[in-house]
């Protein structure tokens, strides 16, 4: 690595020139060096990081091309002062958070409700509920309706016998397609002691 004192010719150089890299330091000097050459193969964490970066870049490009995504990220950009492409990359890097699955109003009857609390930095796009027997046999499946910014409500369509234990599987997704899931076993009890 060489140090150069800036003059009128070198003072305008920065970045890469041929096989040399010019780096301007805080004190005004310019370091000149050759770019490092990697000899070792990439490690698993490095490859995973590269894949996350590629995925973020692909999604950012998709967000530029699709009108609804572009509008959402531009609106957030105006509020936060950050670039829309950076917001899109941030969104794909952070999956939604599934905070709570409330089964207190579910008694295994048609019309009972299951409440889900979920948040995402740019909003949850969908919540789906699957109710199945413990052996995996499907009882019912469907989307939950949005009650507020962070609360979703699913209304059961099928009835389950009291005393039966079912698995309630919740799947929460955001705009980029990140998914958070949670499965809760629920022992169905008759409401008010009635069957």
PDB file of C-alpha atoms in Angstrom:
ATOM      1  CA  UNK A   1       0.000   0.000   0.000  1.00  0.00           C
ATOM      2  CA  UNK A   2       1.305   3.441  -0.864  1.00  0.00           C
ATOM      3  CA  UNK A   3       0.392   6.825   0.568  1.00  0.00           C
ATOM      4  CA  UNK A   4       0.117   9.779  -1.770  1.00  0.00           C
ATOM      5  CA  UNK A   5      -0.161  13.431  -0.911  1.00  0.00           C
ATOM      6  CA  UNK A   6      -3.053  14.889  -2.887  1.00  0.00           C
ATOM      7  CA  UNK A   7      -2.323  17.329  -5.692  1.00  0.00           C
ATOM      8  CA  UNK A   8      -4.506  18.609  -8.495  1.00  0.00           C
ATOM      9  CA  UNK A   9      -4.183  15.418 -10.546  1.00  0.00           C
ATOM     10  CA  UNK A  10      -4.380  12.815  -7.777  1.00  0.00           C
ATOM     11  CA  UNK A  11      -6.896  14.874  -5.811  1.00  0.00           C
ATOM     12  CA  UNK A  12      -9.625  14.030  -8.307  1.00  0.00           C
ATOM     13  CA  UNK A  13      -8.920  10.284  -8.263  1.00  0.00           C
ATOM     14  CA  UNK A  14     -11.000   7.954  -6.138  1.00  0.00           C
ATOM     15  CA  UNK A  15     -12.247   4.407  -6.483  1.00  0.00           C
ATOM     16  CA  UNK A  16     -10.610   1.938  -8.844  1.00  0.00           C
ATOM     17  CA  UNK A  17      -8.229   2.718 -11.683  1.00  0.00           C
ATOM     18  CA  UNK A  18      -6.961  -0.335 -13.541  1.00  0.00           C
ATOM     19  CA  UNK A  19      -5.852  -2.783 -10.889  1.00  0.00           C
ATOM     20  CA  UNK A  20      -5.290  -0.053  -8.256  1.00  0.00           C
ATOM     21  CA  UNK A  21      -7.767   1.137  -5.613  1.00  0.00           C
ATOM     22  CA  UNK A  22      -7.594   4.774  -4.427  1.00  0.00           C
ATOM     23  CA  UNK A  23      -8.983   5.363  -0.930  1.00  0.00           C
ATOM     24  CA  UNK A  24      -9.284   8.897   0.455  1.00  0.00           C
ATOM     25  CA  UNK A  25      -8.592   9.001   4.195  1.00  0.00           C
ATOM     26  CA  UNK A  26     -10.048  11.473   6.727  1.00  0.00           C
ATOM     27  CA  UNK A  27      -6.780  13.385   6.964  1.00  0.00           C
ATOM     28  CA  UNK A  28      -6.816  14.062   3.212  1.00  0.00           C
ATOM     29  CA  UNK A  29      -4.166  11.555   2.214  1.00  0.00           C
ATOM     30  CA  UNK A  30      -4.904   8.970  -0.406  1.00  0.00           C
ATOM     31  CA  UNK A  31      -4.008   5.307   0.050  1.00  0.00           C
ATOM     32  CA  UNK A  32      -3.300   3.335  -3.096  1.00  0.00           C
ATOM     33  CA  UNK A  33      -3.384  -0.440  -3.049  1.00  0.00           C
ATOM     34  CA  UNK A  34      -4.255  -3.454  -5.103  1.00  0.00           C
ATOM     35  CA  UNK A  35      -7.627  -5.085  -4.357  1.00  0.00           C
ATOM     36  CA  UNK A  36      -7.316  -8.155  -2.147  1.00  0.00           C
ATOM     37  CA  UNK A  37      -7.518 -11.522  -3.855  1.00  0.00           C
ATOM     38  CA  UNK A  38      -9.397 -14.238  -2.038  1.00  0.00           C
ATOM     39  CA  UNK A  39      -7.773 -17.644  -1.903  1.00  0.00           C
ATOM     40  CA  UNK A  40     -10.048 -19.524   0.520  1.00  0.00           C
ATOM     41  CA  UNK A  41     -13.535 -20.697  -0.473  1.00  0.00           C
ATOM     42  CA  UNK A  42     -16.517 -18.869   0.966  1.00  0.00           C
ATOM     43  CA  UNK A  43     -17.773 -20.172   4.315  1.00  0.00           C
ATOM     44  CA  UNK A  44     -21.380 -21.271   4.900  1.00  0.00           C
ATOM     45  CA  UNK A  45     -22.294 -18.036   6.772  1.00  0.00           C
ATOM     46  CA  UNK A  46     -20.750 -15.949   3.971  1.00  0.00           C
ATOM     47  CA  UNK A  47     -22.724 -17.857   1.337  1.00  0.00           C
ATOM     48  CA  UNK A  48     -25.911 -17.410   3.379  1.00  0.00           C
ATOM     49  CA  UNK A  49     -25.226 -13.676   3.647  1.00  0.00           C
ATOM     50  CA  UNK A  50     -24.648 -13.450  -0.108  1.00  0.00           C
ATOM     51  CA  UNK A  51     -27.940 -15.260  -0.730  1.00  0.00           C
ATOM     52  CA  UNK A  52     -29.797 -12.828   1.576  1.00  0.00           C
ATOM     53  CA  UNK A  53     -28.284  -9.907  -0.329  1.00  0.00           C
ATOM     54  CA  UNK A  54     -29.304 -11.413  -3.699  1.00  0.00           C
ATOM     55  CA  UNK A  55     -32.823 -12.060  -2.394  1.00  0.00           C
ATOM     56  CA  UNK A  56     -33.072  -8.477  -1.141  1.00  0.00           C
ATOM     57  CA  UNK A  57     -31.892  -7.094  -4.482  1.00  0.00           C
ATOM     58  CA  UNK A  58     -34.375  -9.254  -6.418  1.00  0.00           C
ATOM     59  CA  UNK A  59     -37.241  -8.134  -4.189  1.00  0.00           C
ATOM     60  CA  UNK A  60     -36.179  -4.485  -4.424  1.00  0.00           C
ATOM     61  CA  UNK A  61     -36.269  -4.788  -8.233  1.00  0.00           C
ATOM     62  CA  UNK A  62     -39.720  -6.430  -8.050  1.00  0.00           C
ATOM     63  CA  UNK A  63     -40.906  -3.589  -5.784  1.00  0.00           C
ATOM     64  CA  UNK A  64     -39.857  -1.093  -8.478  1.00  0.00           C
ATOM     65  CA  UNK A  65     -41.795  -2.961 -11.166  1.00  0.00           C
ATOM     66  CA  UNK A  66     -45.063  -3.716  -9.330  1.00  0.00           C
ATOM     67  CA  UNK A  67     -47.279  -0.670  -8.818  1.00  0.00           C
ATOM     68  CA  UNK A  68     -48.798  -1.631  -5.443  1.00  0.00           C
ATOM     69  CA  UNK A  69     -45.405  -2.453  -3.906  1.00  0.00           C
ATOM     70  CA  UNK A  70     -43.824   0.679  -5.369  1.00  0.00           C
ATOM     71  CA  UNK A  71     -46.594   2.863  -3.955  1.00  0.00           C
ATOM     72  CA  UNK A  72     -46.338   1.282  -0.490  1.00  0.00           C
ATOM     73  CA  UNK A  73     -42.579   1.711  -0.215  1.00  0.00           C
ATOM     74  CA  UNK A  74     -42.610   5.233  -1.680  1.00  0.00           C
ATOM     75  CA  UNK A  75     -45.236   6.295   0.864  1.00  0.00           C
ATOM     76  CA  UNK A  76     -43.094   4.856   3.667  1.00  0.00           C
ATOM     77  CA  UNK A  77     -40.045   6.530   2.126  1.00  0.00           C
ATOM     78  CA  UNK A  78     -41.663   9.950   2.339  1.00  0.00           C
ATOM     79  CA  UNK A  79     -42.496   9.398   6.009  1.00  0.00           C
ATOM     80  CA  UNK A  80     -39.137   7.981   7.092  1.00  0.00           C
ATOM     81  CA  UNK A  81     -36.733   9.834   4.809  1.00  0.00           C
ATOM     82  CA  UNK A  82     -35.145   6.535   3.732  1.00  0.00           C
ATOM     83  CA  UNK A  83     -34.908   5.331   0.140  1.00  0.00           C
ATOM     84  CA  UNK A  84     -37.761   3.093  -1.043  1.00  0.00           C
ATOM     85  CA  UNK A  85     -35.345   0.417  -2.287  1.00  0.00           C
ATOM     86  CA  UNK A  86     -33.686   0.272   1.145  1.00  0.00           C
ATOM     87  CA  UNK A  87     -37.092  -0.082   2.809  1.00  0.00           C
ATOM     88  CA  UNK A  88     -37.967  -2.968   0.481  1.00  0.00           C
ATOM     89  CA  UNK A  89     -34.676  -4.720   1.295  1.00  0.00           C
ATOM     90  CA  UNK A  90     -35.317  -4.169   5.004  1.00  0.00           C
ATOM     91  CA  UNK A  91     -38.824  -5.602   4.678  1.00  0.00           C
ATOM     92  CA  UNK A  92     -37.630  -8.835   3.092  1.00  0.00           C
ATOM     93  CA  UNK A  93     -34.945  -9.205   5.764  1.00  0.00           C
ATOM     94  CA  UNK A  94     -37.469  -9.088   8.628  1.00  0.00           C
ATOM     95  CA  UNK A  95     -40.242 -11.706   8.769  1.00  0.00           C
ATOM     96  CA  UNK A  96     -43.502 -10.899  10.540  1.00  0.00           C
ATOM     97  CA  UNK A  97     -43.805 -11.513  14.276  1.00  0.00           C
ATOM     98  CA  UNK A  98     -46.626 -13.725  15.490  1.00  0.00           C
ATOM     99  CA  UNK A  99     -47.279 -12.341  18.972  1.00  0.00           C
ATOM    100  CA  UNK A 100     -50.310 -14.255  20.231  1.00  0.00           C
ATOM    101  CA  UNK A 101     -52.867 -16.921  19.321  1.00  0.00           C
ATOM    102  CA  UNK A 102     -55.951 -16.445  21.516  1.00  0.00           C
ATOM    103  CA  UNK A 103     -58.105 -19.577  21.733  1.00  0.00           C
ATOM    104  CA  UNK A 104     -60.241 -18.386  24.666  1.00  0.00           C
ATOM    105  CA  UNK A 105     -63.347 -18.037  22.461  1.00  0.00           C
ATOM    106  CA  UNK A 106     -62.836 -21.317  20.590  1.00  0.00           C
ATOM    107  CA  UNK A 107     -64.933 -24.227  21.915  1.00  0.00           C
ATOM    108  CA  UNK A 108     -64.873 -26.406  18.803  1.00  0.00           C
ATOM    109  CA  UNK A 109     -68.162 -25.129  17.400  1.00  0.00           C
ATOM    110  CA  UNK A 110     -68.928 -23.558  14.063  1.00  0.00           C
ATOM    111  CA  UNK A 111     -68.941 -19.777  14.540  1.00  0.00           C
ATOM    112  CA  UNK A 112     -66.352 -19.732  17.362  1.00  0.00           C
ATOM    113  CA  UNK A 113     -63.463 -17.343  16.860  1.00  0.00           C
ATOM    114  CA  UNK A 114     -59.692 -17.518  17.054  1.00  0.00           C
ATOM    115  CA  UNK A 115     -57.825 -14.228  17.479  1.00  0.00           C
ATOM    116  CA  UNK A 116     -54.296 -13.726  16.224  1.00  0.00           C
ATOM    117  CA  UNK A 117     -52.003 -10.797  17.013  1.00  0.00           C
ATOM    118  CA  UNK A 118     -49.225 -10.307  14.457  1.00  0.00           C
ATOM    119  CA  UNK A 119     -47.072  -7.375  13.364  1.00  0.00           C
ATOM    120  CA  UNK A 120     -44.607  -6.609  10.602  1.00  0.00           C
ATOM    121  CA  UNK A 121     -42.523  -3.533   9.841  1.00  0.00           C
ATOM    122  CA  UNK A 122     -44.604  -2.895   6.688  1.00  0.00           C
ATOM    123  CA  UNK A 123     -47.779  -4.726   7.589  1.00  0.00           C
ATOM    124  CA  UNK A 124     -49.003  -8.300   7.626  1.00  0.00           C
ATOM    125  CA  UNK A 125     -50.556  -9.242   4.290  1.00  0.00           C
ATOM    126  CA  UNK A 126     -52.332 -12.492   5.228  1.00  0.00           C
ATOM    127  CA  UNK A 127     -53.104 -14.802   8.136  1.00  0.00           C
ATOM    128  CA  UNK A 128     -54.244 -18.386   7.540  1.00  0.00           C
ATOM    129  CA  UNK A 129     -55.555 -20.861  10.115  1.00  0.00           C
ATOM    130  CA  UNK A 130     -55.515 -24.639   9.848  1.00  0.00           C
ATOM    131  CA  UNK A 131     -57.298 -26.811  12.396  1.00  0.00           C
ATOM    132  CA  UNK A 132     -56.339 -30.475  12.293  1.00  0.00           C
ATOM    133  CA  UNK A 133     -56.535 -33.579  14.403  1.00  0.00           C
ATOM    134  CA  UNK A 134     -53.335 -34.547  16.210  1.00  0.00           C
ATOM    135  CA  UNK A 135     -52.744 -37.329  13.648  1.00  0.00           C
ATOM    136  CA  UNK A 136     -52.658 -34.645  10.924  1.00  0.00           C
ATOM    137  CA  UNK A 137     -56.151 -35.174   9.466  1.00  0.00           C
ATOM    138  CA  UNK A 138     -57.460 -31.800   8.284  1.00  0.00           C
ATOM    139  CA  UNK A 139     -60.587 -30.449   9.964  1.00  0.00           C
ATOM    140  CA  UNK A 140     -60.662 -27.042   8.297  1.00  0.00           C
ATOM    141  CA  UNK A 141     -58.468 -24.361   6.768  1.00  0.00           C
ATOM    142  CA  UNK A 142     -59.047 -20.750   5.774  1.00  0.00           C
ATOM    143  CA  UNK A 143     -57.964 -17.116   5.891  1.00  0.00           C
ATOM    144  CA  UNK A 144     -58.499 -14.874   8.909  1.00  0.00           C
ATOM    145  CA  UNK A 145     -60.073 -11.452   8.514  1.00  0.00           C
ATOM    146  CA  UNK A 146     -58.257  -8.330   9.627  1.00  0.00           C
ATOM    147  CA  UNK A 147     -59.861  -6.648  12.646  1.00  0.00           C
ATOM    148  CA  UNK A 148     -57.204  -3.956  13.211  1.00  0.00           C
ATOM    149  CA  UNK A 149     -53.635  -3.180  12.182  1.00  0.00           C
ATOM    150  CA  UNK A 150     -52.273  -6.003  14.329  1.00  0.00           C
ATOM    151  CA  UNK A 151     -55.283  -8.239  15.062  1.00  0.00           C
ATOM    152  CA  UNK A 152     -56.836 -10.889  12.841  1.00  0.00           C
ATOM    153  CA  UNK A 153     -59.939 -12.996  13.549  1.00  0.00           C
ATOM    154  CA  UNK A 154     -60.760 -16.428  12.171  1.00  0.00           C
ATOM    155  CA  UNK A 155     -64.307 -17.804  12.417  1.00  0.00           C
ATOM    156  CA  UNK A 156     -64.488 -21.592  12.645  1.00  0.00           C
ATOM    157  CA  UNK A 157     -66.597 -23.368  10.036  1.00  0.00           C
ATOM    158  CA  UNK A 158     -66.553 -26.953  11.351  1.00  0.00           C
ATOM    159  CA  UNK A 159     -67.580 -28.418  14.676  1.00  0.00           C
ATOM    160  CA  UNK A 160     -65.317 -30.605  16.797  1.00  0.00           C
ATOM    161  CA  UNK A 161     -66.446 -32.990  19.537  1.00  0.00           C
ATOM    162  CA  UNK A 162     -65.828 -31.739  23.091  1.00  0.00           C
ATOM    163  CA  UNK A 163     -62.930 -33.534  24.730  1.00  0.00           C
ATOM    164  CA  UNK A 164     -61.020 -33.848  21.456  1.00  0.00           C
ATOM    165  CA  UNK A 165     -57.584 -32.208  21.194  1.00  0.00           C
ATOM    166  CA  UNK A 166     -56.858 -30.381  17.950  1.00  0.00           C
ATOM    167  CA  UNK A 167     -53.779 -28.655  16.554  1.00  0.00           C
ATOM    168  CA  UNK A 168     -54.357 -25.030  15.538  1.00  0.00           C
ATOM    169  CA  UNK A 169     -51.696 -23.993  13.043  1.00  0.00           C
ATOM    170  CA  UNK A 170     -51.335 -20.261  12.326  1.00  0.00           C
ATOM    171  CA  UNK A 171     -49.403 -18.939   9.331  1.00  0.00           C
ATOM    172  CA  UNK A 172     -48.660 -15.202   9.013  1.00  0.00           C
ATOM    173  CA  UNK A 173     -47.121 -13.716   5.854  1.00  0.00           C
ATOM    174  CA  UNK A 174     -45.943 -10.272   4.773  1.00  0.00           C
ATOM    175  CA  UNK A 175     -45.606  -8.567   1.358  1.00  0.00           C
ATOM    176  CA  UNK A 176     -42.252 -10.146   0.401  1.00  0.00           C
ATOM    177  CA  UNK A 177     -43.538 -13.623   1.277  1.00  0.00           C
ATOM    178  CA  UNK A 178     -41.792 -14.109   4.619  1.00  0.00           C
ATOM    179  CA  UNK A 179     -43.814 -16.481   6.797  1.00  0.00           C
ATOM    180  CA  UNK A 180     -44.025 -16.923  10.555  1.00  0.00           C
ATOM    181  CA  UNK A 181     -45.859 -19.958  11.906  1.00  0.00           C
ATOM    182  CA  UNK A 182     -47.040 -21.249  15.235  1.00  0.00           C
ATOM    183  CA  UNK A 183     -48.908 -24.410  16.220  1.00  0.00           C
ATOM    184  CA  UNK A 184     -50.956 -24.592  19.403  1.00  0.00           C
ATOM    185  CA  UNK A 185     -52.621 -27.755  20.711  1.00  0.00           C
ATOM    186  CA  UNK A 186     -56.114 -27.055  22.026  1.00  0.00           C
ATOM    187  CA  UNK A 187     -58.208 -29.401  24.139  1.00  0.00           C
ATOM    188  CA  UNK A 188     -61.754 -28.584  23.056  1.00  0.00           C
ATOM    189  CA  UNK A 189     -64.035 -27.998  26.032  1.00  0.00           C
ATOM    190  CA  UNK A 190     -67.762 -27.404  26.046  1.00  0.00           C
ATOM    191  CA  UNK A 191     -68.692 -23.796  26.755  1.00  0.00           C
ATOM    192  CA  UNK A 192     -70.280 -23.341  30.175  1.00  0.00           C
ATOM    193  CA  UNK A 193     -70.098 -27.073  30.875  1.00  0.00           C
ATOM    194  CA  UNK A 194     -72.693 -27.846  28.161  1.00  0.00           C
ATOM    195  CA  UNK A 195     -72.072 -30.356  25.370  1.00  0.00           C
TER     196      UNK A 195
END
